């Protein structure tokens, strides 16, 4: 939509409030709301002021003023708030009017612009498969003398013997057996359908929704592929809609990668392809039906994967998902069909327009603007430097012997390790000024001080089970 069309929509739908949204640096959506009468055509150029010093990792108090500039193509009517229109905004400096380097959406815009400047491709399509859990109850706390969490789900296998309160019908999902059950075992069908329909009403194309593998309410709703920036914008709508529909049903949704021990975690599998002048560039006669360009793109991802993990698996909890036996990739390899590889080449369709590969390592805690931008830059680096992805993996990783596994490059085993990899390998992200040294340094500083060090300093509940009687 154009600014004029947005204003027309406001009149047509009797919109009274405009919700202006953006994403902070670590990846949490923020917003403030203005009366609809304040929004005029000039607002789409002038923007609205706010205090940037209150945003994590952004401005200092002495340079706090910033602008949000609404983007008309992102407008949708909020399905939860009455008479409210939502728009995603770009962040600008109010004096220079330059786009702010640490605005994640600006990074994604620059990544797409740099890709077009290379003449390699004009569109990078991403199809995300975002997994999440829906729980009935959650409680957690951390202070000087206690640390605990408790989650519960009517579906959870741990509730098979539960007595008292409402009756126990006995339809519980066993650990790692939650893929595609029908109701009544699948208690979340109605909620997921409502999420799917709300996404479609808000302009997000959906391909499917279903229960996922884990017990205790793991779900997935698959969005249709779209260009990088649009996909990242859609993922913000996705999380907003999923969380609010869950609350409407008296439940709570989380995109935390590994909320349950001893069962599958939640990933953000990214299906990717490059296009130019309306033609797919990854279809060819090489391995798995990929083109030479597709092979080099995989090579770039695998070469830079440890650094990419700093953005694609950006929480300490992310690495509790990346362990053997739970369908998460633990080695940096690629394969045709094999879901135990970090990169999988799907076999669903022989048509060239469907040829793509799936990067299975990212998870849903990531900032989608930064994660997908970093992955695109790795692909472009692989293509430009003709990086060979090596030999494919045709065996199940989990069936390999120790000596065979030792020959395969492993994924990082902690956020600290990924951040060190980003320190050592980030020049490919700086090309075209897509990421800047300040963005990289701030990301590493924030994640190290606010997350890695914070967790390292605190006793863990399981340490009491292991060490209290020592």
Tab-separated table of C-alpha atoms in Angstrom:
chain	number	residue	atom	x	y	z
A	1	UNK	CA	0.000	0.000	0.000
A	2	UNK	CA	0.939	3.637	-0.481
A	3	UNK	CA	0.538	6.258	2.267
A	4	UNK	CA	-2.619	7.493	0.565
A	5	UNK	CA	-4.035	3.971	0.482
A	6	UNK	CA	-3.248	3.493	4.174
A	7	UNK	CA	-5.165	6.658	5.021
A	8	UNK	CA	-8.069	5.483	2.858
A	9	UNK	CA	-8.074	2.142	4.685
A	10	UNK	CA	-8.201	3.987	8.004
A	11	UNK	CA	-11.299	5.873	6.880
A	12	UNK	CA	-12.923	2.743	5.439
A	13	UNK	CA	-12.364	0.642	8.580
A	14	UNK	CA	-13.016	3.526	10.994
A	15	UNK	CA	-9.535	3.196	12.490
A	16	UNK	CA	-9.031	5.284	15.618
A	17	UNK	CA	-5.531	4.229	16.721
A	18	UNK	CA	-2.252	3.685	14.858
A	19	UNK	CA	0.170	1.252	16.492
A	20	UNK	CA	3.778	1.965	15.447
A	21	UNK	CA	6.058	-1.045	15.868
A	22	UNK	CA	9.754	-1.787	15.483
A	23	UNK	CA	12.232	-4.346	16.745
A	24	UNK	CA	14.926	-3.593	19.276
A	25	UNK	CA	18.485	-4.800	18.800
A	26	UNK	CA	18.304	-8.163	20.627
A	27	UNK	CA	15.027	-9.047	18.889
A	28	UNK	CA	11.989	-8.001	20.968
A	29	UNK	CA	9.159	-6.158	19.255
A	30	UNK	CA	8.364	-2.689	20.652
A	31	UNK	CA	5.512	-0.272	20.004
A	32	UNK	CA	3.704	2.921	20.878
A	33	UNK	CA	0.307	4.161	19.725
A	34	UNK	CA	-0.924	7.472	18.319
A	35	UNK	CA	-4.442	8.730	17.545
A	36	UNK	CA	-5.375	8.010	13.938
A	37	UNK	CA	-6.101	11.699	13.248
A	38	UNK	CA	-2.392	12.507	13.751
A	39	UNK	CA	-1.349	10.265	10.841
A	40	UNK	CA	-1.150	12.238	7.576
A	41	UNK	CA	0.709	11.669	4.314
A	42	UNK	CA	3.664	13.719	5.534
A	43	UNK	CA	4.002	11.385	8.551
A	44	UNK	CA	5.422	8.711	6.239
A	45	UNK	CA	8.367	11.044	5.574
A	46	UNK	CA	8.693	12.991	8.822
A	47	UNK	CA	8.164	10.076	11.214
A	48	UNK	CA	7.538	10.303	14.962
A	49	UNK	CA	10.046	10.894	17.755
A	50	UNK	CA	10.866	8.545	20.632
A	51	UNK	CA	13.557	7.932	23.261
A	52	UNK	CA	16.206	5.621	21.783
A	53	UNK	CA	18.272	5.498	24.991
A	54	UNK	CA	15.666	3.197	26.557
A	55	UNK	CA	16.210	0.575	23.857
A	56	UNK	CA	18.725	-2.186	24.638
A	57	UNK	CA	22.031	-1.712	22.799
A	58	UNK	CA	21.065	1.545	21.097
A	59	UNK	CA	21.690	5.222	21.951
A	60	UNK	CA	23.300	6.848	24.988
A	61	UNK	CA	21.220	9.213	27.134
A	62	UNK	CA	22.921	12.290	25.625
A	63	UNK	CA	21.893	11.317	22.078
A	64	UNK	CA	18.585	9.635	22.789
A	65	UNK	CA	16.179	11.252	20.316
A	66	UNK	CA	15.307	9.037	17.360
A	67	UNK	CA	12.550	8.716	14.766
A	68	UNK	CA	10.231	5.888	13.796
A	69	UNK	CA	9.160	6.175	10.162
A	70	UNK	CA	6.051	4.085	9.323
A	71	UNK	CA	6.254	1.850	6.266
A	72	UNK	CA	2.893	1.748	4.456
A	73	UNK	CA	3.438	-1.668	2.850
A	74	UNK	CA	3.486	-3.274	6.311
A	75	UNK	CA	0.040	-2.004	7.386
A	76	UNK	CA	-2.584	-4.404	8.728
A	77	UNK	CA	-5.636	-4.168	10.950
A	78	UNK	CA	-4.904	-5.541	14.422
A	79	UNK	CA	-7.123	-8.601	15.039
A	80	UNK	CA	-6.943	-8.187	18.841
A	81	UNK	CA	-7.223	-4.430	19.447
A	82	UNK	CA	-10.364	-2.561	18.425
A	83	UNK	CA	-10.148	0.013	15.637
A	84	UNK	CA	-6.345	-0.235	15.497
A	85	UNK	CA	-4.047	-0.268	12.463
A	86	UNK	CA	-0.490	-1.600	12.863
A	87	UNK	CA	2.566	-0.508	10.878
A	88	UNK	CA	6.201	-1.567	11.136
A	89	UNK	CA	8.655	1.329	11.149
A	90	UNK	CA	12.210	2.093	10.106
A	91	UNK	CA	14.476	3.897	12.589
A	92	UNK	CA	16.245	7.134	11.609
A	93	UNK	CA	18.473	9.763	13.170
A	94	UNK	CA	16.354	12.925	13.564
A	95	UNK	CA	19.221	15.259	12.627
A	96	UNK	CA	20.927	13.536	9.703
A	97	UNK	CA	17.816	11.557	8.657
A	98	UNK	CA	20.104	8.619	8.016
A	99	UNK	CA	18.794	5.106	8.602
A	100	UNK	CA	20.089	3.862	11.950
A	101	UNK	CA	22.811	1.211	11.538
A	102	UNK	CA	21.645	-0.786	14.579
A	103	UNK	CA	18.016	-0.921	13.463
A	104	UNK	CA	17.677	-4.640	12.601
A	105	UNK	CA	15.204	-3.875	9.803
A	106	UNK	CA	17.722	-1.503	8.244
A	107	UNK	CA	20.324	-4.297	8.232
A	108	UNK	CA	17.892	-6.488	6.295
A	109	UNK	CA	17.162	-3.685	3.813
A	110	UNK	CA	20.888	-3.197	3.231
A	111	UNK	CA	21.407	-6.951	2.757
A	112	UNK	CA	18.804	-7.030	-0.020
A	113	UNK	CA	20.270	-3.882	-1.576
A	114	UNK	CA	23.792	-5.318	-1.521
A	115	UNK	CA	22.577	-8.557	-3.117
A	116	UNK	CA	21.039	-6.610	-5.997
A	117	UNK	CA	24.244	-4.580	-6.422
A	118	UNK	CA	26.243	-7.781	-6.981
A	119	UNK	CA	24.028	-8.682	-9.994
A	120	UNK	CA	23.991	-12.264	-8.668
A	121	UNK	CA	20.283	-12.171	-7.825
A	122	UNK	CA	17.508	-9.665	-7.342
A	123	UNK	CA	15.388	-11.660	-4.863
A	124	UNK	CA	16.318	-13.863	-1.901
A	125	UNK	CA	13.305	-15.931	-0.883
A	126	UNK	CA	13.028	-17.346	2.626
A	127	UNK	CA	10.390	-19.846	3.728
A	128	UNK	CA	10.456	-20.164	7.537
A	129	UNK	CA	9.172	-23.089	9.576
A	130	UNK	CA	8.836	-21.607	13.058
A	131	UNK	CA	8.180	-24.020	15.939
A	132	UNK	CA	6.867	-23.056	19.361
A	133	UNK	CA	5.274	-24.480	22.512
A	134	UNK	CA	1.834	-23.716	23.914
A	135	UNK	CA	1.613	-24.376	27.652
A	136	UNK	CA	-1.329	-24.203	30.037
A	137	UNK	CA	0.721	-22.734	32.863
A	138	UNK	CA	4.199	-21.335	33.425
A	139	UNK	CA	5.949	-20.126	36.585
A	140	UNK	CA	9.590	-19.158	37.029
A	141	UNK	CA	11.758	-16.975	39.217
A	142	UNK	CA	15.392	-16.185	39.955
A	143	UNK	CA	16.703	-14.315	42.970
A	144	UNK	CA	19.473	-14.559	45.528
A	145	UNK	CA	18.119	-17.613	47.363
A	146	UNK	CA	16.067	-19.569	44.803
A	147	UNK	CA	15.881	-20.425	41.132
A	148	UNK	CA	13.161	-22.493	39.491
A	149	UNK	CA	10.800	-22.918	36.555
A	150	UNK	CA	7.632	-24.920	36.129
A	151	UNK	CA	5.676	-25.440	32.895
A	152	UNK	CA	2.582	-27.530	32.457
A	153	UNK	CA	0.428	-28.809	29.608
A	154	UNK	CA	-2.681	-30.943	29.619
A	155	UNK	CA	-1.039	-32.884	26.759
A	156	UNK	CA	2.199	-33.554	28.624
A	157	UNK	CA	3.173	-37.184	29.183
A	158	UNK	CA	4.025	-36.276	32.792
A	159	UNK	CA	0.273	-35.757	33.392
A	160	UNK	CA	-0.754	-39.351	32.604
A	161	UNK	CA	-1.287	-40.135	36.288
A	162	UNK	CA	-2.655	-36.772	37.336
A	163	UNK	CA	-5.664	-36.896	39.693
A	164	UNK	CA	-7.908	-34.259	41.182
A	165	UNK	CA	-9.537	-31.266	39.544
A	166	UNK	CA	-10.955	-31.954	36.090
A	167	UNK	CA	-11.107	-35.548	34.903
A	168	UNK	CA	-8.086	-37.122	33.184
A	169	UNK	CA	-9.151	-38.490	29.791
A	170	UNK	CA	-5.805	-40.245	29.323
A	171	UNK	CA	-4.975	-38.873	25.868
A	172	UNK	CA	-1.405	-37.757	26.493
A	173	UNK	CA	1.340	-37.362	23.917
A	174	UNK	CA	4.395	-39.513	24.562
A	175	UNK	CA	7.841	-37.932	24.478
A	176	UNK	CA	9.011	-37.464	20.870
A	177	UNK	CA	5.696	-38.848	19.502
A	178	UNK	CA	3.780	-35.618	18.961
A	179	UNK	CA	4.010	-35.439	15.174
A	180	UNK	CA	0.563	-35.196	13.497
A	181	UNK	CA	-1.760	-36.701	16.177
A	182	UNK	CA	-5.470	-35.996	15.719
A	183	UNK	CA	-7.796	-34.678	18.458
A	184	UNK	CA	-8.474	-35.450	21.254
A	185	UNK	CA	-4.749	-36.164	21.758
A	186	UNK	CA	-4.011	-32.952	19.851
A	187	UNK	CA	-5.724	-30.433	22.137
A	188	UNK	CA	-4.444	-27.399	20.204
A	189	UNK	CA	-6.040	-27.890	16.790
A	190	UNK	CA	-8.658	-25.179	17.294
A	191	UNK	CA	-6.134	-22.646	18.625
A	192	UNK	CA	-3.674	-23.306	15.774
A	193	UNK	CA	-6.438	-22.971	13.175
A	194	UNK	CA	-7.430	-19.649	14.708
A	195	UNK	CA	-3.777	-18.557	14.522
A	196	UNK	CA	-3.568	-19.661	10.881
A	197	UNK	CA	-6.729	-17.773	9.898
A	198	UNK	CA	-5.635	-14.649	11.792
A	199	UNK	CA	-2.286	-14.710	9.989
A	200	UNK	CA	-4.047	-14.980	6.634
A	201	UNK	CA	-6.406	-12.110	7.531
A	202	UNK	CA	-3.308	-10.024	8.333
A	203	UNK	CA	-1.746	-10.695	4.921
A	204	UNK	CA	0.574	-13.588	5.803
A	205	UNK	CA	0.272	-16.560	3.435
A	206	UNK	CA	0.220	-19.894	5.283
A	207	UNK	CA	0.972	-23.336	3.842
A	208	UNK	CA	0.079	-25.611	6.785
A	209	UNK	CA	-0.285	-25.905	10.547
A	210	UNK	CA	0.228	-28.989	12.707
A	211	UNK	CA	1.320	-30.418	16.024
A	212	UNK	CA	5.066	-30.984	16.282
A	213	UNK	CA	7.140	-33.861	17.655
A	214	UNK	CA	7.478	-32.957	21.341
A	215	UNK	CA	4.967	-33.663	24.075
A	216	UNK	CA	3.440	-30.801	26.020
A	217	UNK	CA	2.084	-28.679	23.166
A	218	UNK	CA	4.766	-28.209	20.517
A	219	UNK	CA	3.329	-26.635	17.340
A	220	UNK	CA	4.313	-25.360	13.915
A	221	UNK	CA	2.661	-23.051	11.394
A	222	UNK	CA	4.456	-22.848	8.038
A	223	UNK	CA	4.449	-19.555	6.162
A	224	UNK	CA	4.785	-19.350	2.387
A	225	UNK	CA	8.163	-18.127	1.202
A	226	UNK	CA	8.687	-14.435	0.490
A	227	UNK	CA	11.609	-12.018	0.006
A	228	UNK	CA	13.881	-11.566	3.030
A	229	UNK	CA	12.503	-8.267	4.367
A	230	UNK	CA	8.880	-9.297	3.950
A	231	UNK	CA	9.543	-12.654	5.611
A	232	UNK	CA	11.156	-10.944	8.610
A	233	UNK	CA	8.207	-8.547	8.871
A	234	UNK	CA	5.847	-11.531	8.668
A	235	UNK	CA	7.687	-13.317	11.484
A	236	UNK	CA	6.969	-10.345	13.759
A	237	UNK	CA	3.260	-10.673	12.931
A	238	UNK	CA	3.556	-14.427	13.436
A	239	UNK	CA	4.873	-14.168	16.984
A	240	UNK	CA	2.374	-11.449	17.874
A	241	UNK	CA	-0.592	-13.452	16.604
A	242	UNK	CA	0.547	-16.782	18.088
A	243	UNK	CA	1.069	-15.288	21.551
A	244	UNK	CA	-2.193	-13.360	21.592
A	245	UNK	CA	-4.362	-16.219	20.313
A	246	UNK	CA	-2.769	-18.460	22.972
A	247	UNK	CA	-3.687	-15.942	25.694
A	248	UNK	CA	-7.210	-15.725	24.268
A	249	UNK	CA	-7.481	-19.497	24.823
A	250	UNK	CA	-6.203	-19.204	28.388
A	251	UNK	CA	-2.752	-20.527	27.463
A	252	UNK	CA	0.754	-19.182	26.923
A	253	UNK	CA	3.041	-19.548	23.890
A	254	UNK	CA	6.840	-19.475	23.914
A	255	UNK	CA	9.469	-19.426	21.172
A	256	UNK	CA	12.180	-20.440	23.656
A	257	UNK	CA	14.234	-23.108	21.827
A	258	UNK	CA	14.377	-25.749	24.585
A	259	UNK	CA	11.784	-25.317	27.357
A	260	UNK	CA	11.488	-29.080	27.995
A	261	UNK	CA	14.410	-31.328	28.883
A	262	UNK	CA	14.577	-34.767	27.249
A	263	UNK	CA	12.347	-33.920	24.279
A	264	UNK	CA	12.620	-32.051	20.984
A	265	UNK	CA	13.282	-28.318	20.964
A	266	UNK	CA	11.891	-25.625	18.668
A	267	UNK	CA	13.734	-24.581	15.535
A	268	UNK	CA	13.323	-21.971	12.804
A	269	UNK	CA	14.108	-23.987	9.676
A	270	UNK	CA	14.858	-21.643	6.771
A	271	UNK	CA	14.104	-22.737	3.188
A	272	UNK	CA	16.122	-20.527	0.858
A	273	UNK	CA	16.499	-19.770	-2.838
A	274	UNK	CA	17.857	-16.964	-4.991
A	275	UNK	CA	16.032	-15.608	-8.050
A	276	UNK	CA	16.871	-13.224	-10.887
A	277	UNK	CA	14.443	-11.675	-13.347
A	278	UNK	CA	11.754	-14.074	-12.239
A	279	UNK	CA	13.861	-17.211	-12.713
A	280	UNK	CA	15.102	-19.564	-9.946
A	281	UNK	CA	18.883	-19.803	-9.684
A	282	UNK	CA	19.272	-22.910	-7.535
A	283	UNK	CA	17.831	-25.493	-9.968
A	284	UNK	CA	20.397	-27.509	-11.923
A	285	UNK	CA	22.050	-30.865	-12.499
A	286	UNK	CA	24.426	-30.978	-9.544
A	287	UNK	CA	23.870	-32.925	-6.305
A	288	UNK	CA	20.201	-33.079	-5.270
A	289	UNK	CA	19.128	-31.192	-8.384
A	290	UNK	CA	20.944	-28.022	-7.338
A	291	UNK	CA	22.820	-25.668	-9.643
A	292	UNK	CA	26.501	-24.835	-9.239
A	293	UNK	CA	25.397	-21.550	-7.668
A	294	UNK	CA	23.256	-23.441	-5.160
A	295	UNK	CA	26.224	-25.622	-4.213
A	296	UNK	CA	28.441	-22.582	-3.663
A	297	UNK	CA	25.708	-20.904	-1.589
A	298	UNK	CA	25.647	-23.961	0.690
A	299	UNK	CA	29.437	-23.813	0.843
A	300	UNK	CA	29.280	-20.240	2.094
A	301	UNK	CA	26.819	-21.118	4.838
A	302	UNK	CA	28.812	-24.142	6.002
A	303	UNK	CA	32.095	-22.205	5.995
A	304	UNK	CA	30.697	-19.326	8.053
A	305	UNK	CA	28.234	-21.389	10.117
A	306	UNK	CA	29.978	-21.014	13.516
A	307	UNK	CA	29.780	-17.216	13.158
A	308	UNK	CA	26.213	-17.390	11.820
A	309	UNK	CA	25.153	-19.220	14.977
A	310	UNK	CA	25.737	-16.014	16.958
A	311	UNK	CA	22.696	-14.575	15.149
A	312	UNK	CA	20.783	-17.754	14.224
A	313	UNK	CA	21.041	-19.439	17.655
A	314	UNK	CA	21.485	-16.339	19.808
A	315	UNK	CA	20.542	-17.513	23.311
A	316	UNK	CA	22.242	-19.704	25.885
A	317	UNK	CA	19.141	-21.921	25.724
A	318	UNK	CA	19.666	-22.425	21.954
A	319	UNK	CA	22.529	-24.848	22.562
A	320	UNK	CA	20.437	-27.113	24.771
A	321	UNK	CA	18.464	-27.844	21.577
A	322	UNK	CA	21.540	-28.639	19.491
A	323	UNK	CA	22.278	-32.075	20.943
A	324	UNK	CA	22.115	-35.558	19.456
A	325	UNK	CA	18.887	-37.534	19.346
A	326	UNK	CA	16.276	-34.783	19.040
A	327	UNK	CA	16.231	-34.085	15.264
A	328	UNK	CA	18.389	-30.973	15.653
A	329	UNK	CA	21.558	-30.840	13.532
A	330	UNK	CA	24.793	-31.350	15.443
A	331	UNK	CA	27.244	-31.437	12.513
A	332	UNK	CA	27.827	-28.981	9.695
A	333	UNK	CA	27.029	-31.119	6.674
A	334	UNK	CA	24.489	-31.203	3.848
A	335	UNK	CA	22.375	-33.956	2.359
A	336	UNK	CA	19.552	-34.795	-0.033
A	337	UNK	CA	16.479	-35.642	2.079
A	338	UNK	CA	18.464	-36.354	5.283
A	339	UNK	CA	17.012	-34.280	8.138
A	340	UNK	CA	19.948	-35.022	10.428
A	341	UNK	CA	22.186	-32.748	8.316
A	342	UNK	CA	22.559	-29.014	8.967
A	343	UNK	CA	21.445	-28.336	5.389
A	344	UNK	CA	18.806	-30.505	3.730
A	345	UNK	CA	17.795	-30.466	0.073
A	346	UNK	CA	14.048	-31.262	-0.032
A	347	UNK	CA	12.636	-33.667	-2.622
A	348	UNK	CA	8.997	-32.545	-2.563
A	349	UNK	CA	8.848	-31.318	-6.163
A	350	UNK	CA	10.944	-31.607	-9.330
A	351	UNK	CA	9.874	-28.182	-10.595
A	352	UNK	CA	12.758	-25.666	-10.886
A	353	UNK	CA	10.801	-22.956	-9.069
A	354	UNK	CA	10.600	-25.216	-6.011
A	355	UNK	CA	14.306	-26.031	-5.891
A	356	UNK	CA	15.807	-24.781	-2.663
A	357	UNK	CA	17.717	-25.950	0.382
A	358	UNK	CA	16.805	-25.843	4.060
A	359	UNK	CA	19.144	-24.536	6.761
A	360	UNK	CA	17.945	-26.409	9.851
A	361	UNK	CA	20.168	-24.860	12.540
A	362	UNK	CA	18.441	-21.533	13.351
A	363	UNK	CA	15.845	-21.306	16.102
A	364	UNK	CA	12.875	-19.083	16.829
A	365	UNK	CA	14.641	-16.991	19.485
A	366	UNK	CA	16.615	-15.249	16.745
A	367	UNK	CA	16.097	-11.709	15.512
A	368	UNK	CA	14.840	-12.586	11.998
A	369	UNK	CA	16.192	-9.429	10.360
A	370	UNK	CA	19.743	-10.082	11.578
A	371	UNK	CA	19.695	-13.879	11.227
A	372	UNK	CA	18.429	-13.981	7.648
A	373	UNK	CA	20.658	-11.073	6.610
A	374	UNK	CA	23.710	-12.906	7.957
A	375	UNK	CA	22.705	-16.117	6.148
A	376	UNK	CA	22.213	-14.213	2.867
A	377	UNK	CA	25.653	-12.603	3.209
A	378	UNK	CA	27.196	-16.056	3.764
A	379	UNK	CA	25.457	-17.395	0.647
A	380	UNK	CA	26.672	-14.470	-1.462
A	381	UNK	CA	30.220	-14.920	-0.139
A	382	UNK	CA	30.075	-18.607	-1.062
A	383	UNK	CA	28.920	-17.792	-4.586
A	384	UNK	CA	31.444	-15.002	-5.141
A	385	UNK	CA	34.365	-17.092	-3.865
A	386	UNK	CA	33.122	-20.436	-5.247
A	387	UNK	CA	33.269	-22.149	-1.865
A	388	UNK	CA	32.955	-25.921	-2.205
A	389	UNK	CA	30.548	-27.383	0.393
A	390	UNK	CA	32.509	-30.651	0.469
A	391	UNK	CA	30.993	-34.112	0.332
A	392	UNK	CA	27.357	-34.737	1.269
A	393	UNK	CA	26.326	-36.885	4.195
A	394	UNK	CA	24.160	-39.822	3.143
A	395	UNK	CA	24.050	-41.590	6.514
A	396	UNK	CA	22.040	-40.817	9.644
A	397	UNK	CA	24.382	-38.778	11.841
A	398	UNK	CA	22.955	-40.374	14.962
A	399	UNK	CA	23.964	-43.862	13.755
A	400	UNK	CA	27.601	-42.972	13.073
A	401	UNK	CA	30.404	-44.322	15.224
A	402	UNK	CA	32.549	-42.005	17.312
A	403	UNK	CA	35.491	-42.078	14.908
A	404	UNK	CA	33.205	-41.267	11.959
A	405	UNK	CA	31.563	-38.383	13.838
A	406	UNK	CA	34.970	-36.982	14.754
A	407	UNK	CA	35.659	-36.374	11.059
A	408	UNK	CA	32.598	-34.145	10.690
A	409	UNK	CA	32.697	-30.434	11.637
A	410	UNK	CA	30.485	-29.899	14.683
A	411	UNK	CA	28.162	-27.033	15.492
A	412	UNK	CA	29.246	-24.710	18.317
A	413	UNK	CA	28.271	-26.075	21.714
A	414	UNK	CA	27.625	-22.744	23.467
A	415	UNK	CA	26.677	-19.145	22.788
A	416	UNK	CA	30.105	-18.110	24.061
A	417	UNK	CA	31.757	-20.266	21.393
A	418	UNK	CA	29.541	-18.795	18.658
A	419	UNK	CA	30.322	-15.240	19.740
A	420	UNK	CA	34.034	-16.018	19.592
A	421	UNK	CA	33.526	-17.399	16.075
A	422	UNK	CA	31.792	-14.137	15.132
A	423	UNK	CA	34.756	-12.170	16.509
A	424	UNK	CA	37.106	-14.210	14.341
A	425	UNK	CA	34.963	-14.374	11.198
A	426	UNK	CA	32.770	-11.392	10.351
A	427	UNK	CA	34.418	-9.668	7.384
A	428	UNK	CA	31.890	-11.259	5.031
A	429	UNK	CA	29.144	-9.440	6.982
A	430	UNK	CA	30.790	-6.023	6.585
A	431	UNK	CA	30.787	-6.081	2.778
A	432	UNK	CA	28.503	-3.411	1.357
A	433	UNK	CA	28.210	-1.897	4.856
A	434	UNK	CA	25.367	-4.341	5.552
A	435	UNK	CA	26.581	-5.029	9.068
A	436	UNK	CA	29.017	-2.555	10.624
A	437	UNK	CA	31.825	-3.074	13.119
A	438	UNK	CA	29.672	-1.236	15.661
A	439	UNK	CA	26.772	-3.637	15.080
A	440	UNK	CA	29.044	-6.663	15.482
A	441	UNK	CA	30.799	-5.265	18.559
A	442	UNK	CA	27.534	-4.255	20.235
A	443	UNK	CA	25.980	-7.667	19.561
A	444	UNK	CA	28.967	-9.505	21.056
A	445	UNK	CA	29.127	-7.125	24.036
A	446	UNK	CA	25.417	-7.377	24.786
A	447	UNK	CA	25.201	-11.153	24.467
A	448	UNK	CA	28.385	-11.682	26.522
A	449	UNK	CA	27.573	-9.348	29.406
A	450	UNK	CA	23.788	-9.676	29.590
A	451	UNK	CA	23.371	-13.378	28.824
A	452	UNK	CA	26.545	-15.500	28.880
A	453	UNK	CA	27.983	-13.882	32.022
A	454	UNK	CA	24.558	-13.616	33.689
A	455	UNK	CA	23.996	-17.348	33.406
A	456	UNK	CA	27.550	-18.237	34.379
A	457	UNK	CA	27.284	-16.254	37.629
A	458	UNK	CA	24.137	-17.953	38.923
A	459	UNK	CA	23.753	-21.389	40.541
A	460	UNK	CA	21.729	-23.808	38.428
A	461	UNK	CA	18.987	-25.919	40.064
A	462	UNK	CA	20.525	-29.140	38.753
A	463	UNK	CA	23.795	-28.277	40.485
A	464	UNK	CA	21.996	-28.862	43.785
A	465	UNK	CA	20.979	-32.345	42.600
A	466	UNK	CA	24.589	-33.072	41.664
A	467	UNK	CA	26.584	-31.340	44.358
A	468	UNK	CA	24.564	-30.447	47.486
A	469	UNK	CA	25.730	-33.523	49.445
A	470	UNK	CA	29.305	-33.402	48.188
